[in-house]
Amino acid sequence: MLRGEAQYALDDKGRVVIPPKFRAIMGDRIIVTRWTDPCLFAFSAPEWQSLEEKLRTLPLGQHEARRYVLSAAEDCELDRQGRIFLAPHLREHAGITRSVTIIGVGGHLELWS
């Protein structure tokens, strides 16, 4: 279960530290995508797999939601310092320029400016 909050700064290369207490749960591969709020959602590989399965079962009339989430998704590998690179299109969506608030909300993380 992911819960809690941490503040980090985006470095000059567009990387942000994933808090150690979240790394143990998230693993080495994190999938980050935009969401309807001005934030980013980050999922562990198993949680992402579950979300993709749910999106696949949406009726054809709701294909916009599937496209919105999947088209922006990026696979992010943790480096040795526990950082992930946030792609420019994701940073722009969330308005992240420097300060990043990372919160645990159950099965995923949210990243806010």
mmCIF file of N, CA, C and O in Angstrom:
data_model
loop_
_atom_site.group_PDB
_atom_site.id
_atom_site.type_symbol
_atom_site.label_atom_id
_atom_site.label_comp_id
_atom_site.label_asym_id
_atom_site.label_seq_id
_atom_site.Cartn_x
_atom_site.Cartn_y
_atom_site.Cartn_z
ATOM 1 N N MET A 1 0.851 -1.179 0.000
ATOM 2 C CA MET A 1 0.000 0.000 0.000
ATOM 3 C C MET A 1 0.893 1.237 0.000
ATOM 4 O O MET A 1 1.763 1.382 0.842
ATOM 5 N N LEU A 2 0.666 2.116 -0.945
ATOM 6 C CA LEU A 2 1.420 3.363 -1.053
ATOM 7 C C LEU A 2 0.663 4.471 -0.334
ATOM 8 O O LEU A 2 -0.498 4.732 -0.652
ATOM 9 N N ARG A 3 1.328 5.093 0.630
ATOM 10 C CA ARG A 3 0.701 6.217 1.328
ATOM 11 C C ARG A 3 1.798 7.135 1.846
ATOM 12 O O ARG A 3 2.931 6.721 2.057
ATOM 13 N N GLY A 4 1.433 8.381 2.028
ATOM 14 C CA GLY A 4 2.394 9.364 2.499
ATOM 15 C C GLY A 4 2.700 10.384 1.423
ATOM 16 O O GLY A 4 2.156 10.341 0.317
ATOM 17 N N GLU A 5 3.570 11.321 1.776
ATOM 18 C CA GLU A 5 3.889 12.435 0.884
ATOM 19 C C GLU A 5 5.352 12.804 1.048
ATOM 20 O O GLU A 5 5.916 12.713 2.138
ATOM 21 N N ALA A 6 5.969 13.231 -0.056
ATOM 22 C CA ALA A 6 7.356 13.673 -0.027
ATOM 23 C C ALA A 6 7.544 14.798 -1.033
ATOM 24 O O ALA A 6 6.833 14.868 -2.046
ATOM 25 N N GLN A 7 8.488 15.670 -0.756
ATOM 26 C CA GLN A 7 8.825 16.793 -1.632
ATOM 27 C C GLN A 7 10.229 16.576 -2.195
ATOM 28 O O GLN A 7 11.156 16.296 -1.431
ATOM 29 N N TYR A 8 10.356 16.720 -3.493
ATOM 30 C CA TYR A 8 11.657 16.622 -4.154
ATOM 31 C C TYR A 8 11.737 17.691 -5.226
ATOM 32 O O TYR A 8 10.722 18.254 -5.642
ATOM 33 N N ALA A 9 12.959 17.919 -5.699
ATOM 34 C CA ALA A 9 13.166 18.876 -6.784
ATOM 35 C C ALA A 9 13.556 18.119 -8.050
ATOM 36 O O ALA A 9 14.326 17.154 -7.994
ATOM 37 N N LEU A 10 13.033 18.562 -9.160
ATOM 38 C CA LEU A 10 13.412 18.046 -10.464
ATOM 39 C C LEU A 10 14.826 18.540 -10.746
ATOM 40 O O LEU A 10 15.129 19.716 -10.516
ATOM 41 N N ASP A 11 15.703 17.667 -11.212
ATOM 42 C CA ASP A 11 17.056 18.139 -11.517
ATOM 43 C C ASP A 11 17.099 18.731 -12.930
ATOM 44 O O ASP A 11 16.097 18.724 -13.652
ATOM 45 N N ASP A 12 18.260 19.226 -13.316
ATOM 46 C CA ASP A 12 18.403 19.896 -14.611
ATOM 47 C C ASP A 12 18.202 18.967 -15.807
ATOM 48 O O ASP A 12 17.972 19.431 -16.915
ATOM 49 N N LYS A 13 18.278 17.666 -15.574
ATOM 50 C CA LYS A 13 18.088 16.693 -16.652
ATOM 51 C C LYS A 13 16.671 16.131 -16.696
ATOM 52 O O LYS A 13 16.381 15.204 -17.439
ATOM 53 N N GLY A 14 15.769 16.671 -15.859
ATOM 54 C CA GLY A 14 14.382 16.216 -15.864
ATOM 55 C C GLY A 14 14.133 14.978 -15.036
ATOM 56 O O GLY A 14 13.135 14.287 -15.234
ATOM 57 N N ARG A 15 15.017 14.705 -14.068
ATOM 58 C CA ARG A 15 14.860 13.522 -13.226
ATOM 59 C C ARG A 15 14.366 13.929 -11.842
ATOM 60 O O ARG A 15 14.674 15.010 -11.356
ATOM 61 N N VAL A 16 13.625 13.013 -11.229
ATOM 62 C CA VAL A 16 13.143 13.226 -9.866
ATOM 63 C C VAL A 16 13.367 11.938 -9.070
ATOM 64 O O VAL A 16 13.266 10.839 -9.611
ATOM 65 N N VAL A 17 13.681 12.107 -7.801
ATOM 66 C CA VAL A 17 13.889 10.969 -6.907
ATOM 67 C C VAL A 17 12.534 10.383 -6.516
ATOM 68 O O VAL A 17 11.601 11.117 -6.179
ATOM 69 N N ILE A 18 12.452 9.070 -6.569
ATOM 70 C CA ILE A 18 11.293 8.372 -6.008
ATOM 71 C C ILE A 18 11.668 8.049 -4.560
ATOM 72 O O ILE A 18 12.711 7.429 -4.314
ATOM 73 N N PRO A 19 10.870 8.477 -3.601
ATOM 74 C CA PRO A 19 11.214 8.249 -2.193
ATOM 75 C C PRO A 19 11.493 6.773 -1.900
ATOM 76 O O PRO A 19 10.795 5.893 -2.420
ATOM 77 N N PRO A 20 12.512 6.512 -1.066
ATOM 78 C CA PRO A 20 12.858 5.118 -0.748
ATOM 79 C C PRO A 20 11.680 4.278 -0.266
ATOM 80 O O PRO A 20 11.556 3.111 -0.644
ATOM 81 N N LYS A 21 10.791 4.869 0.541
ATOM 82 C CA LYS A 21 9.662 4.076 1.045
ATOM 83 C C LYS A 21 8.723 3.643 -0.081
ATOM 84 O O LYS A 21 8.022 2.644 0.047
ATOM 85 N N PHE A 22 8.713 4.361 -1.201
ATOM 86 C CA PHE A 22 7.887 3.980 -2.345
ATOM 87 C C PHE A 22 8.634 3.033 -3.290
ATOM 88 O O PHE A 22 8.019 2.191 -3.938
ATOM 89 N N ARG A 23 9.953 3.174 -3.385
ATOM 90 C CA ARG A 23 10.749 2.331 -4.283
ATOM 91 C C ARG A 23 10.591 0.855 -3.983
ATOM 92 O O ARG A 23 10.511 0.036 -4.898
ATOM 93 N N ALA A 24 10.570 0.521 -2.709
ATOM 94 C CA ALA A 24 10.464 -0.884 -2.315
ATOM 95 C C ALA A 24 9.184 -1.522 -2.846
ATOM 96 O O ALA A 24 9.166 -2.704 -3.189
ATOM 97 N N ILE A 25 8.132 -0.749 -2.955
ATOM 98 C CA ILE A 25 6.840 -1.256 -3.427
ATOM 99 C C ILE A 25 6.740 -1.171 -4.950
ATOM 100 O O ILE A 25 6.227 -2.080 -5.605
ATOM 101 N N MET A 26 7.256 -0.087 -5.529
ATOM 102 C CA MET A 26 7.116 0.153 -6.964
ATOM 103 C C MET A 26 8.029 -0.729 -7.815
ATOM 104 O O MET A 26 7.682 -1.065 -8.934
ATOM 105 N N GLY A 27 9.196 -1.072 -7.315
ATOM 106 C CA GLY A 27 10.138 -1.862 -8.107
ATOM 107 C C GLY A 27 11.017 -0.970 -8.973
ATOM 108 O O GLY A 27 11.001 0.257 -8.857
ATOM 109 N N ASP A 28 11.785 -1.593 -9.874
ATOM 110 C CA ASP A 28 12.756 -0.869 -10.708
ATOM 111 C C ASP A 28 12.152 -0.255 -11.959
ATOM 112 O O ASP A 28 12.786 0.566 -12.609
ATOM 113 N N ARG A 29 10.959 -0.681 -12.324
ATOM 114 C CA ARG A 29 10.306 -0.166 -13.536
ATOM 115 C C ARG A 29 8.995 0.481 -13.127
ATOM 116 O O ARG A 29 8.130 -0.160 -12.545
ATOM 117 N N ILE A 30 8.881 1.771 -13.469
ATOM 118 C CA ILE A 30 7.686 2.540 -13.123
ATOM 119 C C ILE A 30 7.097 3.094 -14.409
ATOM 120 O O ILE A 30 7.821 3.629 -15.251
ATOM 121 N N ILE A 31 5.803 2.960 -14.572
ATOM 122 C CA ILE A 31 5.126 3.505 -15.752
ATOM 123 C C ILE A 31 4.427 4.779 -15.319
ATOM 124 O O ILE A 31 3.629 4.782 -14.379
ATOM 125 N N VAL A 32 4.746 5.873 -16.014
ATOM 126 C CA VAL A 32 4.209 7.188 -15.678
ATOM 127 C C VAL A 32 3.357 7.673 -16.844
ATOM 128 O O VAL A 32 3.754 7.551 -18.011
ATOM 129 N N THR A 33 2.200 8.221 -16.525
ATOM 130 C CA THR A 33 1.313 8.763 -17.555
ATOM 131 C C THR A 33 0.586 9.996 -17.023
ATOM 132 O O THR A 33 0.600 10.276 -15.830
ATOM 133 N N ARG A 34 -0.034 10.717 -17.942
ATOM 134 C CA ARG A 34 -0.844 11.865 -17.523
ATOM 135 C C ARG A 34 -2.182 11.358 -17.016
ATOM 136 O O ARG A 34 -2.568 10.216 -17.255
ATOM 137 N N TRP A 35 -2.867 12.239 -16.315
ATOM 138 C CA TRP A 35 -4.204 11.916 -15.825
ATOM 139 C C TRP A 35 -5.093 13.104 -16.085
ATOM 140 O O TRP A 35 -4.662 14.129 -16.581
ATOM 141 N N THR A 36 -6.367 12.995 -15.767
ATOM 142 C CA THR A 36 -7.299 14.088 -16.052
ATOM 143 C C THR A 36 -7.031 15.305 -15.177
ATOM 144 O O THR A 36 -7.307 16.422 -15.584
ATOM 145 N N ASP A 37 -6.501 15.099 -13.981
ATOM 146 C CA ASP A 37 -6.062 16.226 -13.147
ATOM 147 C C ASP A 37 -4.721 16.721 -13.683
ATOM 148 O O ASP A 37 -4.043 15.989 -14.407
ATOM 149 N N PRO A 38 -4.298 17.903 -13.287
ATOM 150 C CA PRO A 38 -2.977 18.389 -13.735
ATOM 151 C C PRO A 38 -1.857 17.737 -12.913
ATOM 152 O O PRO A 38 -1.134 18.404 -12.178
ATOM 153 N N CYS A 39 -1.759 16.421 -13.030
ATOM 154 C CA CYS A 39 -0.739 15.670 -12.320
ATOM 155 C C CYS A 39 -0.371 14.457 -13.152
ATOM 156 O O CYS A 39 -0.951 14.215 -14.202
ATOM 157 N N LEU A 40 0.599 13.701 -12.652
ATOM 158 C CA LEU A 40 1.006 12.459 -13.290
ATOM 159 C C LEU A 40 0.677 11.306 -12.358
ATOM 160 O O LEU A 40 0.736 11.449 -11.140
ATOM 161 N N PHE A 41 0.328 10.174 -12.926
ATOM 162 C CA PHE A 41 0.118 8.955 -12.170
ATOM 163 C C PHE A 41 1.283 8.032 -12.478
ATOM 164 O O PHE A 41 1.694 7.911 -13.644
ATOM 165 N N ALA A 42 1.809 7.365 -11.453
ATOM 166 C CA ALA A 42 2.911 6.426 -11.620
ATOM 167 C C ALA A 42 2.488 5.072 -11.053
ATOM 168 O O ALA A 42 1.949 4.996 -9.945
ATOM 169 N N PHE A 43 2.736 4.027 -11.839
ATOM 170 C CA PHE A 43 2.305 2.677 -11.484
ATOM 171 C C PHE A 43 3.472 1.716 -11.483
ATOM 172 O O PHE A 43 4.379 1.831 -12.312
ATOM 173 N N SER A 44 3.429 0.735 -10.600
ATOM 174 C CA SER A 44 4.353 -0.394 -10.688
ATOM 175 C C SER A 44 3.939 -1.208 -11.920
ATOM 176 O O SER A 44 2.816 -1.064 -12.424
ATOM 177 N N ALA A 45 4.825 -2.079 -12.379
ATOM 178 C CA ALA A 45 4.501 -2.895 -13.558
ATOM 179 C C ALA A 45 3.234 -3.734 -13.350
ATOM 180 O O ALA A 45 2.360 -3.751 -14.234
ATOM 181 N N PRO A 46 3.059 -4.415 -12.210
ATOM 182 C CA PRO A 46 1.824 -5.197 -12.030
ATOM 183 C C PRO A 46 0.562 -4.322 -11.985
ATOM 184 O O PRO A 46 -0.473 -4.694 -12.546
ATOM 185 N N GLU A 47 0.643 -3.170 -11.323
ATOM 186 C CA GLU A 47 -0.521 -2.272 -11.262
ATOM 187 C C GLU A 47 -0.847 -1.730 -12.656
ATOM 188 O O GLU A 47 -2.016 -1.569 -13.014
ATOM 189 N N TRP A 48 0.186 -1.428 -13.444
ATOM 190 C CA TRP A 48 -0.030 -0.938 -14.807
ATOM 191 C C TRP A 48 -0.714 -2.015 -15.646
ATOM 192 O O TRP A 48 -1.631 -1.716 -16.407
ATOM 193 N N GLN A 49 -0.261 -3.243 -15.519
ATOM 194 C CA GLN A 49 -0.867 -4.349 -16.259
ATOM 195 C C GLN A 49 -2.358 -4.440 -15.943
ATOM 196 O O GLN A 49 -3.188 -4.611 -16.840
ATOM 197 N N SER A 50 -2.705 -4.306 -14.687
ATOM 198 C CA SER A 50 -4.107 -4.346 -14.267
ATOM 199 C C SER A 50 -4.894 -3.192 -14.879
ATOM 200 O O SER A 50 -6.017 -3.377 -15.365
ATOM 201 N N LEU A 51 -4.311 -1.988 -14.882
ATOM 202 C CA LEU A 51 -4.983 -0.828 -15.476
ATOM 203 C C LEU A 51 -5.196 -1.033 -16.973
ATOM 204 O O LEU A 51 -6.275 -0.745 -17.493
ATOM 205 N N GLU A 52 -4.176 -1.532 -17.671
ATOM 206 C CA GLU A 52 -4.313 -1.765 -19.115
ATOM 207 C C GLU A 52 -5.440 -2.746 -19.414
ATOM 208 O O GLU A 52 -6.188 -2.553 -20.372
ATOM 209 N N GLU A 53 -5.560 -3.769 -18.606
ATOM 210 C CA GLU A 53 -6.641 -4.745 -18.806
ATOM 211 C C GLU A 53 -8.002 -4.082 -18.632
ATOM 212 O O GLU A 53 -8.930 -4.340 -19.405
ATOM 213 N N LYS A 54 -8.124 -3.222 -17.636
ATOM 214 C CA LYS A 54 -9.387 -2.502 -17.429
ATOM 215 C C LYS A 54 -9.677 -1.565 -18.592
ATOM 216 O O LYS A 54 -10.821 -1.463 -19.052
ATOM 217 N N LEU A 55 -8.655 -0.877 -19.081
ATOM 218 C CA LEU A 55 -8.849 0.038 -20.210
ATOM 219 C C LEU A 55 -9.258 -0.715 -21.469
ATOM 220 O O LEU A 55 -10.061 -0.227 -22.256
ATOM 221 N N ARG A 56 -8.709 -1.906 -21.647
ATOM 222 C CA ARG A 56 -9.053 -2.712 -22.823
ATOM 223 C C ARG A 56 -10.511 -3.122 -22.835
ATOM 224 O O ARG A 56 -11.085 -3.344 -23.900
ATOM 225 N N THR A 57 -11.122 -3.226 -21.666
ATOM 226 C CA THR A 57 -12.510 -3.672 -21.597
ATOM 227 C C THR A 57 -13.514 -2.526 -21.682
ATOM 228 O O THR A 57 -14.714 -2.776 -21.660
ATOM 229 N N LEU A 58 -13.041 -1.297 -21.783
ATOM 230 C CA LEU A 58 -13.960 -0.162 -21.913
ATOM 231 C C LEU A 58 -14.733 -0.267 -23.218
ATOM 232 O O LEU A 58 -14.191 -0.703 -24.236
ATOM 233 N N PRO A 59 -15.979 0.128 -23.217
ATOM 234 C CA PRO A 59 -16.753 0.129 -24.466
ATOM 235 C C PRO A 59 -16.103 1.044 -25.502
ATOM 236 O O PRO A 59 -15.413 2.005 -25.158
ATOM 237 N N LEU A 60 -16.327 0.746 -26.768
ATOM 238 C CA LEU A 60 -15.735 1.538 -27.845
ATOM 239 C C LEU A 60 -16.068 3.017 -27.741
ATOM 240 O O LEU A 60 -15.279 3.861 -28.140
ATOM 241 N N GLY A 61 -17.204 3.349 -27.188
ATOM 242 C CA GLY A 61 -17.588 4.750 -27.030
ATOM 243 C C GLY A 61 -16.699 5.509 -26.057
ATOM 244 O O GLY A 61 -16.736 6.734 -26.003
ATOM 245 N N GLN A 62 -15.904 4.791 -25.282
ATOM 246 C CA GLN A 62 -15.008 5.436 -24.317
ATOM 247 C C GLN A 62 -13.542 5.290 -24.726
ATOM 248 O O GLN A 62 -12.647 5.325 -23.896
ATOM 249 N N HIS A 63 -13.306 5.164 -26.013
ATOM 250 C CA HIS A 63 -11.937 4.979 -26.488
ATOM 251 C C HIS A 63 -11.060 6.208 -26.236
ATOM 252 O O HIS A 63 -9.845 6.107 -26.181
ATOM 253 N N GLU A 64 -11.679 7.379 -26.052
ATOM 254 C CA GLU A 64 -10.884 8.580 -25.777
ATOM 255 C C GLU A 64 -10.108 8.452 -24.467
ATOM 256 O O GLU A 64 -8.955 8.874 -24.379
ATOM 257 N N ALA A 65 -10.725 7.861 -23.454
ATOM 258 C CA ALA A 65 -10.048 7.681 -22.166
ATOM 259 C C ALA A 65 -8.854 6.743 -22.325
ATOM 260 O O ALA A 65 -7.769 7.014 -21.803
ATOM 261 N N ARG A 66 -9.047 5.666 -23.053
ATOM 262 C CA ARG A 66 -7.955 4.716 -23.295
ATOM 263 C C ARG A 66 -6.805 5.397 -24.033
ATOM 264 O O ARG A 66 -5.647 5.286 -23.641
ATOM 265 N N ARG A 67 -7.139 6.139 -25.076
ATOM 266 C CA ARG A 67 -6.120 6.833 -25.867
ATOM 267 C C ARG A 67 -5.397 7.884 -25.031
ATOM 268 O O ARG A 67 -4.180 8.012 -25.090
ATOM 269 N N TYR A 68 -6.139 8.625 -24.213
ATOM 270 C CA TYR A 68 -5.565 9.695 -23.405
ATOM 271 C C TYR A 68 -4.505 9.150 -22.436
ATOM 272 O O TYR A 68 -3.422 9.717 -22.304
ATOM 273 N N VAL A 69 -4.807 8.057 -21.782
ATOM 274 C CA VAL A 69 -3.900 7.486 -20.786
ATOM 275 C C VAL A 69 -2.746 6.737 -21.452
ATOM 276 O O VAL A 69 -1.580 6.947 -21.117
ATOM 277 N N LEU A 70 -3.055 5.869 -22.400
ATOM 278 C CA LEU A 70 -2.021 5.022 -22.994
ATOM 279 C C LEU A 70 -1.055 5.778 -23.892
ATOM 280 O O LEU A 70 0.141 5.466 -23.921
ATOM 281 N N SER A 71 -1.533 6.772 -24.612
ATOM 282 C CA SER A 71 -0.652 7.466 -25.551
ATOM 283 C C SER A 71 0.428 8.289 -24.866
ATOM 284 O O SER A 71 1.475 8.556 -25.448
ATOM 285 N N ALA A 72 0.219 8.656 -23.627
ATOM 286 C CA ALA A 72 1.202 9.464 -22.899
ATOM 287 C C ALA A 72 2.108 8.628 -22.002
ATOM 288 O O ALA A 72 3.070 9.142 -21.435
ATOM 289 N N ALA A 73 1.825 7.345 -21.862
ATOM 290 C CA ALA A 73 2.553 6.498 -20.911
ATOM 291 C C ALA A 73 4.012 6.318 -21.303
ATOM 292 O O ALA A 73 4.339 6.139 -22.477
ATOM 293 N N GLU A 74 4.873 6.375 -20.297
ATOM 294 C CA GLU A 74 6.316 6.193 -20.485
ATOM 295 C C GLU A 74 6.829 5.179 -19.466
ATOM 296 O O GLU A 74 6.487 5.262 -18.286
ATOM 297 N N ASP A 75 7.655 4.246 -19.925
ATOM 298 C CA ASP A 75 8.343 3.330 -19.025
ATOM 299 C C ASP A 75 9.562 4.057 -18.471
ATOM 300 O O ASP A 75 10.371 4.586 -19.235
ATOM 301 N N CYS A 76 9.687 4.080 -17.159
ATOM 302 C CA CYS A 76 10.786 4.781 -16.501
ATOM 303 C C CYS A 76 11.552 3.791 -15.632
ATOM 304 O O CYS A 76 10.967 3.154 -14.758
ATOM 305 N N GLU A 77 12.836 3.674 -15.891
ATOM 306 C CA GLU A 77 13.697 2.804 -15.098
ATOM 307 C C GLU A 77 14.356 3.627 -14.002
ATOM 308 O O GLU A 77 14.856 4.736 -14.262
ATOM 309 N N LEU A 78 14.365 3.105 -12.791
ATOM 310 C CA LEU A 78 15.071 3.768 -11.694
ATOM 311 C C LEU A 78 16.570 3.671 -11.928
ATOM 312 O O LEU A 78 17.071 2.608 -12.277
ATOM 313 N N ASP A 79 17.280 4.793 -11.748
ATOM 314 C CA ASP A 79 18.735 4.740 -11.820
ATOM 315 C C ASP A 79 19.293 4.381 -10.443
ATOM 316 O O ASP A 79 18.543 4.122 -9.505
ATOM 317 N N ARG A 80 20.613 4.369 -10.301
ATOM 318 C CA ARG A 80 21.234 3.958 -9.034
ATOM 319 C C ARG A 80 20.892 4.884 -7.876
ATOM 320 O O ARG A 80 20.962 4.495 -6.724
ATOM 321 N N GLN A 81 20.538 6.128 -8.176
ATOM 322 C CA GLN A 81 20.170 7.080 -7.126
ATOM 323 C C GLN A 81 18.665 7.086 -6.843
ATOM 324 O O GLN A 81 18.175 7.909 -6.083
ATOM 325 N N GLY A 82 17.930 6.176 -7.486
ATOM 326 C CA GLY A 82 16.493 6.081 -7.254
ATOM 327 C C GLY A 82 15.693 7.145 -7.978
ATOM 328 O O GLY A 82 14.587 7.483 -7.567
ATOM 329 N N ARG A 83 16.249 7.661 -9.088
ATOM 330 C CA ARG A 83 15.564 8.704 -9.867
ATOM 331 C C ARG A 83 14.948 8.109 -11.128
ATOM 332 O O ARG A 83 15.430 7.116 -11.654
ATOM 333 N N ILE A 84 13.890 8.781 -11.591
ATOM 334 C CA ILE A 84 13.319 8.479 -12.902
ATOM 335 C C ILE A 84 13.324 9.750 -13.729
ATOM 336 O O ILE A 84 13.258 10.861 -13.197
ATOM 337 N N PHE A 85 13.415 9.573 -15.044
ATOM 338 C CA PHE A 85 13.338 10.698 -15.975
ATOM 339 C C PHE A 85 11.880 10.919 -16.328
ATOM 340 O O PHE A 85 11.175 9.983 -16.712
ATOM 341 N N LEU A 86 11.431 12.168 -16.180
ATOM 342 C CA LEU A 86 10.075 12.535 -16.585
ATOM 343 C C LEU A 86 10.155 13.192 -17.955
ATOM 344 O O LEU A 86 10.788 14.244 -18.112
ATOM 345 N N ALA A 87 9.533 12.591 -18.936
ATOM 346 C CA ALA A 87 9.557 13.116 -20.303
ATOM 347 C C ALA A 87 8.976 14.527 -20.339
ATOM 348 O O ALA A 87 8.078 14.859 -19.551
ATOM 349 N N PRO A 88 9.474 15.358 -21.249
ATOM 350 C CA PRO A 88 8.996 16.744 -21.329
ATOM 351 C C PRO A 88 7.481 16.868 -21.463
ATOM 352 O O PRO A 88 6.880 17.743 -20.845
ATOM 353 N N HIS A 89 6.840 15.995 -22.268
ATOM 354 C CA HIS A 89 5.382 16.120 -22.436
ATOM 355 C C HIS A 89 4.643 15.829 -21.129
ATOM 356 O O HIS A 89 3.592 16.414 -20.875
ATOM 357 N N LEU A 90 5.203 14.973 -20.288
ATOM 358 C CA LEU A 90 4.576 14.690 -18.998
ATOM 359 C C LEU A 90 4.769 15.860 -18.035
ATOM 360 O O LEU A 90 3.835 16.277 -17.355
ATOM 361 N N ARG A 91 5.987 16.408 -17.999
ATOM 362 C CA ARG A 91 6.245 17.568 -17.132
ATOM 363 C C ARG A 91 5.354 18.743 -17.522
ATOM 364 O O ARG A 91 4.806 19.430 -16.663
ATOM 365 N N GLU A 92 5.198 18.942 -18.811
ATOM 366 C CA GLU A 92 4.356 20.046 -19.288
ATOM 367 C C GLU A 92 2.906 19.852 -18.859
ATOM 368 O O GLU A 92 2.260 20.790 -18.388
ATOM 369 N N HIS A 93 2.386 18.641 -19.000
ATOM 370 C CA HIS A 93 0.998 18.361 -18.618
ATOM 371 C C HIS A 93 0.756 18.707 -17.146
ATOM 372 O O HIS A 93 -0.266 19.292 -16.800
ATOM 373 N N ALA A 94 1.697 18.317 -16.283
ATOM 374 C CA ALA A 94 1.523 18.517 -14.838
ATOM 375 C C ALA A 94 2.036 19.872 -14.361
ATOM 376 O O ALA A 94 1.895 20.195 -13.181
ATOM 377 N N GLY A 95 2.620 20.646 -15.255
ATOM 378 C CA GLY A 95 3.158 21.950 -14.854
ATOM 379 C C GLY A 95 4.375 21.824 -13.952
ATOM 380 O O GLY A 95 4.665 22.729 -13.163
ATOM 381 N N ILE A 96 5.085 20.720 -14.068
ATOM 382 C CA ILE A 96 6.260 20.492 -13.223
ATOM 383 C C ILE A 96 7.460 21.191 -13.842
ATOM 384 O O ILE A 96 7.871 20.866 -14.964
ATOM 385 N N THR A 97 7.993 22.150 -13.105
ATOM 386 C CA THR A 97 9.196 22.839 -13.554
ATOM 387 C C THR A 97 10.355 22.641 -12.586
ATOM 388 O O THR A 97 11.502 22.599 -12.991
ATOM 389 N N ARG A 98 10.086 22.530 -11.321
ATOM 390 C CA ARG A 98 11.144 22.343 -10.327
ATOM 391 C C ARG A 98 10.682 21.479 -9.153
ATOM 392 O O ARG A 98 11.155 20.394 -8.964
ATOM 393 N N SER A 99 9.769 21.969 -8.359
ATOM 394 C CA SER A 99 9.320 21.259 -7.166
ATOM 395 C C SER A 99 8.298 20.187 -7.541
ATOM 396 O O SER A 99 7.383 20.439 -8.338
ATOM 397 N N VAL A 100 8.471 18.998 -6.949
ATOM 398 C CA VAL A 100 7.557 17.887 -7.212
ATOM 399 C C VAL A 100 7.081 17.326 -5.875
ATOM 400 O O VAL A 100 7.891 16.992 -5.017
ATOM 401 N N THR A 101 5.772 17.252 -5.713
ATOM 402 C CA THR A 101 5.187 16.585 -4.555
ATOM 403 C C THR A 101 4.768 15.199 -5.016
ATOM 404 O O THR A 101 4.017 15.061 -5.981
ATOM 405 N N ILE A 102 5.261 14.188 -4.322
ATOM 406 C CA ILE A 102 4.960 12.794 -4.656
ATOM 407 C C ILE A 102 4.121 12.221 -3.523
ATOM 408 O O ILE A 102 4.546 12.247 -2.367
ATOM 409 N N ILE A 103 2.926 11.761 -3.878
ATOM 410 C CA ILE A 103 2.045 11.212 -2.847
ATOM 411 C C ILE A 103 1.653 9.778 -3.198
ATOM 412 O O ILE A 103 1.468 9.435 -4.362
ATOM 413 N N GLY A 104 1.562 8.968 -2.161
ATOM 414 C CA GLY A 104 1.083 7.605 -2.324
ATOM 415 C C GLY A 104 -0.408 7.555 -2.082
ATOM 416 O O GLY A 104 -0.889 8.069 -1.071
ATOM 417 N N VAL A 105 -1.127 6.988 -3.026
ATOM 418 C CA VAL A 105 -2.589 6.908 -2.915
ATOM 419 C C VAL A 105 -3.051 5.479 -3.187
ATOM 420 O O VAL A 105 -3.775 5.220 -4.138
ATOM 421 N N GLY A 106 -2.609 4.575 -2.345
ATOM 422 C CA GLY A 106 -3.048 3.191 -2.477
ATOM 423 C C GLY A 106 -2.202 2.413 -3.458
ATOM 424 O O GLY A 106 -1.081 2.034 -3.160
ATOM 425 N N GLY A 107 -2.718 2.202 -4.655
ATOM 426 C CA GLY A 107 -2.044 1.378 -5.652
ATOM 427 C C GLY A 107 -1.149 2.128 -6.611
ATOM 428 O O GLY A 107 -0.521 1.505 -7.461
ATOM 429 N N HIS A 108 -1.079 3.444 -6.494
ATOM 430 C CA HIS A 108 -0.232 4.212 -7.413
ATOM 431 C C HIS A 108 0.300 5.464 -6.711
ATOM 432 O O HIS A 108 -0.124 5.800 -5.605
ATOM 433 N N LEU A 109 1.210 6.160 -7.393
ATOM 434 C CA LEU A 109 1.726 7.442 -6.930
ATOM 435 C C LEU A 109 1.136 8.544 -7.797
ATOM 436 O O LEU A 109 0.825 8.333 -8.972
ATOM 437 N N GLU A 110 1.013 9.728 -7.224
ATOM 438 C CA GLU A 110 0.673 10.918 -7.980
ATOM 439 C C GLU A 110 1.826 11.886 -7.830
ATOM 440 O O GLU A 110 2.378 12.058 -6.732
ATOM 441 N N LEU A 111 2.179 12.554 -8.930
ATOM 442 C CA LEU A 111 3.238 13.555 -8.936
ATOM 443 C C LEU A 111 2.613 14.884 -9.308
ATOM 444 O O LEU A 111 2.013 15.025 -10.377
ATOM 445 N N TRP A 112 2.760 15.852 -8.414
ATOM 446 C CA TRP A 112 2.154 17.181 -8.563
ATOM 447 C C TRP A 112 3.223 18.258 -8.557
ATOM 448 O O TRP A 112 4.242 18.127 -7.889
ATOM 449 N N SER A 113 2.962 19.331 -9.266
ATOM 450 C CA SER A 113 3.851 20.492 -9.230
ATOM 451 C C SER A 113 3.696 21.185 -7.889
ATOM 452 O O SER A 113 2.616 21.281 -7.362
#
